[in-house]
Coordinates of N, CA and C in Angstrom, one line a residue:
M1 N 138.4 154.5 7.3 CA 139.1 155.8 8.0 C 138.2 156.2 8.9
E2 N 137.2 155.9 9.4 CA 136.1 155.7 10.4 C 137.0 155.6 11.2
L3 N 137.0 154.1 11.6 CA 137.6 153.1 12.5 C 139.4 153.8 13.2
C4 N 139.8 154.2 11.7 CA 141.1 154.7 12.2 C 141.0 156.1 12.9
S5 N 140.1 156.7 12.9 CA 140.1 158.3 13.3 C 139.6 157.5 15.0
E6 N 138.7 156.8 14.8 CA 138.3 156.5 16.2 C 139.3 156.1 17.2
F7 N 140.4 155.1 16.8 CA 141.2 154.8 16.8 C 142.2 155.9 17.8
F8 N 142.5 156.5 17.0 CA 143.6 157.6 17.5 C 142.7 158.7 18.0
A9 N 141.8 158.4 18.5 CA 141.0 159.9 19.0 C 141.6 159.6 20.4
P10 N 141.4 158.7 21.5 CA 142.1 158.9 22.6 C 143.8 159.5 23.2
L11 N 144.3 159.1 21.7 CA 145.8 159.8 21.9 C 145.7 161.1 21.5
K12 N 145.2 161.7 21.0 CA 144.8 163.1 20.5 C 144.1 163.7 21.6
E13 N 143.6 163.1 22.4 CA 142.9 163.9 23.6 C 143.6 163.8 24.7
K14 N 144.8 163.0 24.8 CA 145.4 162.6 25.9 C 146.4 163.8 25.4
H15 N 147.0 163.7 24.2 CA 147.7 164.6 23.8 C 147.4 166.0 24.0
Q16 N 146.4 166.4 23.8 CA 145.5 167.6 24.5 C 145.5 168.2 25.7
V17 N 145.0 167.5 26.6 CA 145.5 167.1 28.3 C 146.9 167.6 29.0
E18 N 147.5 166.7 27.8 CA 149.3 166.8 28.3 C 149.5 168.0 27.7
A19 N 149.2 168.5 26.8 CA 149.5 169.7 26.5 C 149.0 171.6 27.6
L20 N 147.8 171.2 28.2 CA 147.1 171.9 29.2 C 147.5 171.9 30.6
L21 N 147.7 170.6 30.5 CA 148.2 170.4 32.2 C 150.5 170.8 32.0
A22 N 150.8 170.4 31.6 CA 152.4 171.0 30.8 C 152.3 172.2 30.7
S23 N 151.6 173.0 30.2 CA 151.8 174.4 29.7 C 151.0 175.4 31.3
T24 N 149.9 174.6 31.7 CA 149.4 175.2 33.1 C 150.9 175.3 34.1
L25 N 151.2 174.0 34.2 CA 152.2 174.2 35.4 C 153.6 174.8 35.7
T26 N 154.0 174.9 34.6 CA 155.2 175.4 34.1 C 155.0 177.0 33.8
V27 N 154.2 177.4 33.1 CA 154.1 178.7 33.6 C 153.6 179.1 34.8
A28 N 152.9 178.1 36.0 CA 152.6 178.8 36.8 C 153.7 178.7 37.8
I29 N 154.8 177.9 38.0 CA 155.8 177.9 38.3 C 157.0 178.9 38.1
A30 N 157.2 179.0 36.8 CA 158.3 179.7 36.3 C 157.8 181.1 36.6
E31 N 156.7 182.0 37.1 CA 155.7 183.1 37.1 C 156.2 183.4 38.3
I32 N 156.4 182.4 39.6 CA 157.0 182.7 41.0 C 158.1 184.1 41.2
G33 N 158.0 185.1 41.3 CA 159.0 186.0 41.8 C 159.8 186.5 40.2
D34 N 158.5 186.0 39.4 CA 158.9 186.7 38.0 C 158.7 188.0 37.6
K35 N 159.1 189.2 36.6 CA 158.8 190.6 37.0 C 157.5 191.0 36.8
T36 N 156.7 189.9 36.4 CA 155.1 189.9 35.8 C 154.4 189.9 37.1
Q37 N 154.9 189.0 38.0 CA 154.1 188.7 39.4 C 154.5 190.1 40.3
L38 N 155.8 190.6 40.5 CA 156.0 191.9 41.0 C 155.3 192.8 40.6
L39 N 155.2 192.9 39.1 CA 154.4 194.0 38.2 C 152.6 193.9 39.4
A40 N 152.7 192.5 39.5 CA 150.8 193.0 39.9 C 150.7 192.8 41.5
L41 N 152.3 192.9 42.1 CA 152.0 193.2 43.7 C 152.2 195.2 43.4
I42 N 152.7 195.6 42.4 CA 152.9 196.7 42.6 C 151.2 197.4 41.9
L43 N 150.9 197.2 40.8 CA 149.7 197.5 40.6 C 148.7 197.3 41.7
A44 N 148.8 196.2 42.6 CA 147.7 196.0 43.5 C 147.9 196.8 44.6
A45 N 149.0 197.2 44.9 CA 149.3 198.2 46.0 C 148.6 199.6 45.7
R46 N 148.8 200.0 44.4 CA 148.4 201.4 43.8 C 146.8 201.7 43.7
F47 N 146.1 200.3 43.0 CA 144.9 200.3 43.1 C 143.6 199.6 43.2
S48 N 144.7 198.3 44.6 CA 143.4 197.8 45.2 C 142.3 198.6 45.9
H49 N 142.2 199.9 46.4 CA 141.8 200.9 47.5 C 140.7 201.5 46.4
L50 N 141.1 201.2 45.1 CA 139.7 201.8 44.4 C 138.4 200.9 44.2
S51 N 137.2 200.9 44.0 CA 136.4 200.0 43.9 C 136.3 199.5 42.9
G52 N 136.3 197.9 42.8 CA 136.7 197.4 41.3 C 137.9 197.5 41.1
G53 N 138.9 197.9 42.1 CA 140.1 197.7 41.5 C 140.9 196.8 41.3
K54 N 141.0 195.5 42.0 CA 141.3 194.1 42.2 C 140.5 193.4 40.9
T55 N 139.5 193.7 40.8 CA 138.8 192.8 39.5 C 139.3 193.6 38.0
A56 N 139.8 194.7 38.0 CA 140.2 195.8 36.5 C 141.7 194.9 36.6
I57 N 142.4 195.0 37.8 CA 143.7 194.3 37.2 C 144.1 193.0 37.0
I58 N 142.8 192.4 37.8 CA 143.0 190.7 37.8 C 142.3 190.6 35.6
L59 N 141.3 191.3 35.3 CA 140.5 191.5 34.2 C 142.1 191.6 33.1
G60 N 142.7 192.6 33.4 CA 143.8 193.2 32.9 C 144.8 192.3 32.5
I61 N 145.4 191.9 34.0 CA 146.4 190.2 33.4 C 145.8 189.4 32.6
F62 N 144.5 189.1 32.6 CA 144.1 187.9 31.8 C 144.0 188.2 30.6
L63 N 143.2 189.4 29.9 CA 143.3 189.8 28.5 C 144.7 190.0 27.9
S64 N 145.7 190.6 28.5 CA 146.6 190.8 28.5 C 147.5 189.7 28.0
T65 N 147.5 188.7 28.9 CA 148.3 187.8 29.0 C 147.4 186.8 27.5
L66 N 146.2 186.6 27.6 CA 145.7 186.3 26.5 C 145.9 186.5 25.2
V67 N 146.4 188.1 24.9 CA 146.4 188.4 23.3 C 148.3 188.3 23.2
N68 N 149.0 188.3 23.9 CA 150.4 188.2 24.3 C 150.8 186.6 24.2
H69 N 150.3 185.6 24.6 CA 150.3 183.9 24.6 C 149.7 183.3 23.1
F70 N 149.1 184.2 22.5 CA 148.1 183.8 21.6 C 149.0 183.9 20.4
A71 N 149.2 185.2 20.7 CA 150.1 185.7 19.0 C 151.9 185.0 19.4
S72 N 152.0 184.6 20.6 CA 153.4 183.9 21.2 C 153.5 182.2 20.6
A73 N 151.9 181.6 21.1 CA 151.8 180.0 20.5 C 152.1 179.9 19.0
W74 N 150.9 181.0 18.4 CA 151.3 181.3 16.5 C 152.2 181.1 16.4
F75 N 153.3 182.1 16.8 CA 154.7 182.3 16.5 C 155.5 180.7 16.4
G76 N 155.2 180.6 17.6 CA 156.1 179.2 18.0 C 155.6 177.9 16.6
Q77 N 154.2 177.6 16.5 CA 154.0 176.7 15.7 C 153.9 177.1 14.2
W78 N 154.3 178.0 13.8 CA 154.5 178.7 12.6 C 155.9 178.5 12.2
A79 N 157.0 178.7 13.0 CA 158.5 178.7 12.7 C 158.7 177.1 13.3
I80 N 158.3 176.6 14.1 CA 158.7 175.1 13.8 C 158.3 174.5 12.6
G81 N 157.0 174.6 11.9 CA 156.4 174.4 11.0 C 157.7 175.0 9.4
L82 N 158.5 175.7 10.0 CA 159.4 176.0 8.8 C 160.8 174.7 8.5
I83 N 161.0 173.9 9.6 CA 162.4 172.8 9.8 C 161.7 171.7 9.9
T84 N 162.7 170.4 10.0 CA 162.7 169.6 9.7 C 162.3 169.1 11.1
P85 N 161.5 167.8 11.6 CA 161.0 167.4 12.4 C 162.0 167.2 13.6
E86 N 163.4 166.3 13.0 CA 164.7 166.0 13.5 C 165.5 167.3 14.3
L87 N 165.5 168.4 13.5 CA 166.0 169.5 13.7 C 165.2 170.4 14.9
A88 N 163.2 170.0 14.5 CA 162.7 170.9 15.9 C 163.0 170.0 17.1
R89 N 163.2 168.9 17.1 CA 163.2 168.1 18.2 C 164.5 169.0 19.3
Y90 N 165.9 168.9 18.4 CA 166.9 169.6 19.2 C 166.8 170.6 19.6
L91 N 165.8 171.8 18.8 CA 165.7 173.3 19.1 C 165.0 173.1 20.3
I92 N 163.5 172.6 20.3 CA 162.9 172.3 21.0 C 163.5 172.3 22.6
A93 N 163.9 170.7 22.6 CA 164.9 170.6 23.7 C 166.1 171.7 24.2
G94 N 166.8 172.1 23.2 CA 167.5 173.3 23.7 C 167.2 174.4 24.0
S95 N 166.2 174.8 23.8 CA 165.3 176.2 24.4 C 164.8 175.7 25.7
F96 N 164.4 174.4 25.7 CA 163.9 174.7 27.6 C 165.1 174.4 28.2
F97 N 166.2 173.4 27.9 CA 167.7 174.1 28.7 C 167.8 175.5 29.0
A98 N 167.7 176.2 27.9 CA 168.0 177.7 27.8 C 167.1 178.1 29.2
I99 N 165.8 178.0 29.0 CA 165.0 178.1 29.9 C 165.3 178.3 31.3
A100 N 165.8 176.7 31.7 CA 166.1 176.4 32.7 C 167.3 177.4 33.6
L101 N 168.2 177.5 32.7 CA 169.2 178.1 33.0 C 169.0 179.9 33.9
W102 N 167.9 180.0 32.4 CA 167.4 181.8 32.8 C 166.8 181.8 33.7
V103 N 165.9 181.0 34.0 CA 165.0 181.2 35.8 C 165.7 181.4 36.8
L104 N 167.0 180.9 36.7 CA 168.1 181.1 38.0 C 168.4 182.6 38.4
V105 N 168.0 183.5 37.1 CA 168.7 184.6 37.3 C 167.3 185.4 37.9
P106 N 167.4 185.8 39.1 CA 166.6 186.8 39.6 C 166.2 188.4 38.6
D107 N 164.8 188.5 38.6 CA 164.2 189.1 38.0 C 164.2 190.7 38.7
K108 N 164.2 192.0 38.0 CA 164.0 193.1 38.9 C 163.2 194.1 38.1
M109 N 162.3 195.0 38.5 CA 161.1 195.7 38.1 C 161.6 197.0 37.7
D110 N 161.1 197.4 36.5 CA 161.5 198.5 36.1 C 160.7 199.7 36.7
E111 N 161.0 200.9 37.3 CA 159.9 201.2 38.3 C 159.3 202.3 37.2
E112 N 159.8 202.8 36.1 CA 159.2 203.7 35.3 C 157.8 203.2 34.7
Q113 N 157.0 203.4 35.5 CA 155.6 202.9 35.3 C 154.2 204.0 35.3
S114 N 154.6 205.0 36.2 CA 153.8 206.1 36.5 C 153.0 206.7 35.4
R115 N 153.8 206.5 34.0 CA 153.1 207.6 32.9 C 151.4 206.8 32.8
F116 N 151.4 205.4 33.0 CA 150.0 204.7 32.8 C 149.1 204.4 33.9
Y117 N 149.9 205.0 34.8 CA 148.7 204.6 36.0 C 147.7 205.8 35.9
K118 N 147.9 206.7 35.4 CA 146.5 207.5 34.7 C 145.2 207.2 34.3
M119 N 145.8 205.9 33.1 CA 144.8 205.4 32.3 C 143.8 204.6 33.1
G120 N 143.8 204.7 34.3 CA 143.4 203.4 35.5 C 143.7 202.2 35.2
P121 N 143.0 201.3 36.3 CA 143.7 200.1 36.9 C 143.9 199.1 35.4
F122 N 142.6 198.7 34.6 CA 142.5 198.2 33.8 C 143.3 198.0 32.7
V123 N 143.5 199.5 32.2 CA 144.1 200.0 31.1 C 145.8 199.6 31.5
A124 N 146.1 200.0 32.5 CA 147.6 200.5 32.8 C 147.8 198.6 32.4
T125 N 147.1 198.3 33.7 CA 147.5 196.4 33.8 C 147.6 195.7 32.5
F126 N 146.6 196.4 31.6 CA 147.1 195.3 30.1 C 148.5 195.9 29.7
I127 N 148.5 197.3 29.4 CA 149.7 197.6 28.7 C 150.8 197.4 29.5
L128 N 150.8 197.4 30.8 CA 152.3 196.8 31.7 C 152.4 195.4 31.8
F129 N 151.5 194.6 31.6 CA 151.5 193.3 31.5 C 152.0 193.1 30.2
F130 N 151.7 193.5 29.3 CA 151.7 193.0 27.9 C 153.5 193.6 27.6
I131 N 153.5 194.7 27.8 CA 155.1 194.9 27.9 C 155.8 194.3 28.5
A132 N 155.9 194.0 30.1 CA 156.7 192.8 30.7 C 156.7 191.6 30.1
E133 N 155.6 190.9 29.6 CA 155.6 190.0 28.8 C 156.7 190.1 28.2
M134 N 157.0 191.0 27.0 CA 157.6 190.8 25.9 C 159.6 190.4 26.2
G135 N 159.5 189.3 25.4 CA 160.9 188.7 26.0 C 161.1 188.1 26.9
D136 N 160.4 188.2 27.8 CA 159.9 187.5 29.3 C 160.1 186.0 29.2
K137 N 160.5 185.1 30.1 CA 160.5 183.9 30.3 C 159.5 183.0 30.1
T138 N 158.2 183.7 30.5 CA 156.8 183.2 30.5 C 156.5 183.1 28.9
Q139 N 157.1 183.9 27.9 CA 156.8 184.1 27.0 C 157.0 183.2 26.2
I140 N 158.6 183.6 26.4 CA 159.2 182.2 25.4 C 159.1 181.1 25.9
A141 N 158.7 180.8 26.9 CA 158.2 179.1 26.7 C 156.9 178.9 26.4
T142 N 155.8 179.9 26.2 CA 155.0 179.8 25.4 C 154.8 179.2 23.8
V143 N 156.1 179.9 23.2 CA 156.4 180.2 22.0 C 156.9 178.3 21.9
V144 N 158.1 177.9 22.9 CA 158.5 176.5 22.9 C 157.3 175.6 23.0
L145 N 156.6 175.8 23.9 CA 155.4 174.6 24.6 C 154.6 174.6 22.9
A146 N 154.3 175.7 22.6 CA 153.2 175.3 21.1 C 153.7 174.4 19.9
A147 N 155.3 175.2 20.1 CA 156.3 174.6 18.8 C 156.2 172.9 19.5
K148 N 156.3 172.3 20.9 CA 156.8 171.2 21.3 C 155.1 170.3 20.9
Y149 N 153.9 171.2 21.6 CA 152.8 170.2 21.5 C 151.5 170.3 20.2
D150 N 152.1 171.1 19.2 CA 151.3 171.7 18.2 C 149.5 171.6 18.9
A151 N 149.5 172.3 19.8 CA 148.1 172.2 20.4 C 147.9 173.9 20.5
L152 N 148.0 174.7 20.2 CA 147.4 176.0 20.0 C 146.4 176.4 21.3
A153 N 145.6 176.3 21.1 CA 144.3 176.5 22.1 C 144.8 176.1 23.6
M154 N 145.3 174.3 23.4 CA 145.3 174.2 25.1 C 147.0 174.7 25.6
V155 N 147.7 175.2 24.6 CA 148.8 175.4 25.2 C 148.3 177.2 25.9
V156 N 147.8 178.1 24.9 CA 147.1 179.6 25.2 C 146.3 179.0 26.5
M157 N 145.6 178.6 26.8 CA 144.6 178.0 27.6 C 145.7 177.7 28.8
G158 N 146.4 176.8 29.0 CA 147.2 176.4 29.9 C 148.2 177.7 30.2
T159 N 149.1 178.2 29.8 CA 149.9 179.5 30.0 C 149.1 180.4 30.8
T160 N 147.5 180.8 30.4 CA 147.1 182.1 30.6 C 146.8 181.6 32.0
L161 N 146.0 180.5 32.0 CA 146.0 179.9 33.5 C 146.9 179.5 34.7
G162 N 147.9 179.5 34.0 CA 149.0 178.8 34.9 C 149.5 180.6 35.5
M163 N 149.5 182.2 34.4 CA 149.7 183.1 34.7 C 148.7 183.6 36.2
L164 N 147.4 183.3 35.8 CA 146.3 183.6 37.0 C 146.4 183.1 38.1
I165 N 147.0 181.8 38.1 CA 147.0 180.9 39.2 C 148.5 181.8 40.1
A166 N 149.0 182.2 39.4 CA 150.7 182.9 39.6 C 150.1 184.2 40.5
N167 N 149.2 184.9 39.8 CA 149.1 186.3 39.9 C 148.1 186.8 40.5
V168 N 146.6 186.3 40.6 CA 145.9 186.5 41.0 C 145.7 186.4 42.6
P169 N 146.2 185.6 43.1 CA 146.7 185.5 44.8 C 147.2 187.1 45.0
V170 N 148.3 187.0 44.7 CA 149.0 188.1 45.0 C 148.3 189.6 44.5
V171 N 147.0 189.8 43.8 CA 146.6 191.0 43.8 C 145.5 190.8 44.8
I172 N 144.6 189.8 45.1 CA 144.1 189.7 46.2 C 144.1 190.0 47.1
A173 N 145.4 189.3 47.6 CA 145.9 189.8 49.4 C 146.9 190.7 49.2
G174 N 147.4 191.6 48.4 CA 147.7 192.8 48.1 C 149.2 193.2 49.0
H175 N 149.4 192.7 50.7 CA 150.6 192.7 51.2 C 151.1 191.7 50.7
F176 N 150.7 190.6 49.9 CA 151.6 189.6 49.5 C 153.3 190.2 49.2
S177 N 154.0 189.6 49.5 CA 155.3 189.4 49.1 C 156.3 188.0 48.5
A178 N 156.6 188.5 47.5 CA 157.7 187.0 46.8 C 159.1 186.8 47.9
E179 N 159.2 187.9 48.4 CA 160.4 188.0 49.5 C 160.2 186.9 50.8
K180 N 159.1 186.7 50.9 CA 158.4 185.6 51.9 C 158.6 184.4 51.3
L181 N 158.5 183.8 50.4 CA 159.0 182.6 50.0 C 160.4 182.0 49.9
P182 N 160.5 181.0 49.5 CA 161.8 180.1 49.5 C 161.8 180.9 47.6
M183 N 162.3 182.3 47.5 CA 162.8 182.1 46.0 C 163.7 181.1 45.2
T184 N 164.8 180.9 46.3 CA 165.7 180.0 45.3 C 165.5 178.6 45.1
L185 N 164.9 178.2 46.3 CA 164.3 176.7 46.0 C 163.3 176.4 45.0
I186 N 162.2 177.2 44.9 CA 161.4 178.2 44.0 C 162.0 178.3 42.3
H187 N 163.2 178.7 42.5 CA 163.3 179.2 40.8 C 164.3 177.7 40.7
R188 N 165.2 176.8 41.3 CA 165.8 175.7 41.2 C 164.6 174.7 40.6
G189 N 164.0 174.7 41.3 CA 162.7 173.5 41.1 C 161.8 173.9 39.7
C190 N 161.8 175.2 39.7 CA 161.7 175.6 38.2 C 162.5 174.7 36.8
A191 N 163.9 175.3 37.5 CA 164.8 174.8 36.5 C 164.9 173.6 35.9
V192 N 164.7 172.4 37.3 CA 164.1 171.2 37.0 C 163.2 171.1 36.1
L193 N 162.8 171.2 36.4 CA 161.3 171.1 35.3 C 161.5 171.6 34.2
F194 N 162.2 172.7 34.2 CA 162.3 173.0 32.5 C 163.5 172.0 31.8
A195 N 164.4 171.7 32.6 CA 165.3 170.3 32.5 C 164.7 169.6 31.4
L196 N 163.9 169.1 32.7 CA 163.2 167.7 32.5 C 162.5 167.6 31.2
L197 N 161.4 168.6 30.9 CA 160.8 169.0 29.5 C 161.9 168.5 28.5
G198 N 162.9 169.1 28.7 CA 164.1 169.4 27.3 C 164.6 167.9 27.3
V199 N 164.9 167.0 28.3 CA 164.9 165.6 28.3 C 164.3 165.0 28.0
L200 N 162.8 165.0 28.0 CA 161.6 164.0 27.5 C 161.5 164.6 25.9
T201 N 161.9 165.7 25.9 CA 161.6 166.0 24.5 C 162.5 165.3 23.9
L202 N 163.9 165.3 24.0 CA 164.8 164.5 23.3 C 164.3 163.1 23.4
I203 N 164.2 162.4 24.3 CA 163.6 160.8 24.2 C 162.5 160.5 23.8
F204 N 161.3 161.4 23.7 CA 160.2 161.0 23.3 C 160.1 162.0 21.8

């Protein structure tokens, strides 16, 4: 039994690393130009002049994403356990293809946020990011990734890291604007990535 465990240990470790890297890359790319990245820009413009404002915003993004994506990943693993592996494979692949089409549609920010600003940069960021992530493409991607890899900790760590990679530079730079990036090209590249994940899910 121990020999069997030792034999499969490298495969399990490789699976965990794959889950982490895929989740990080997928969310980091999908987040570019997403409404939560636009929200990070707005919050930076609103609070960055305060002492410790940028740090509070980054911490708010981190904790809000961690809570939201942990719940999303847990749901993904729970839901996928209710159906057969064969059906699960097709549903996961179909979900990736659907997200691939979704990322081609530009996001728009809801400007009704001012009532949260009086709560300070950390609380405002935590609440607004949590709300913005509900039903967002990166949250759905987290659900699907968790269902695909069955590695909750690695998926949550990866998707949270991906959110930070995409949003922390926005908060630090302050003046950064997504409009300066080739958004159409980025969105198309992201769509190709999700479509590729769908194809790989069907093949393997």
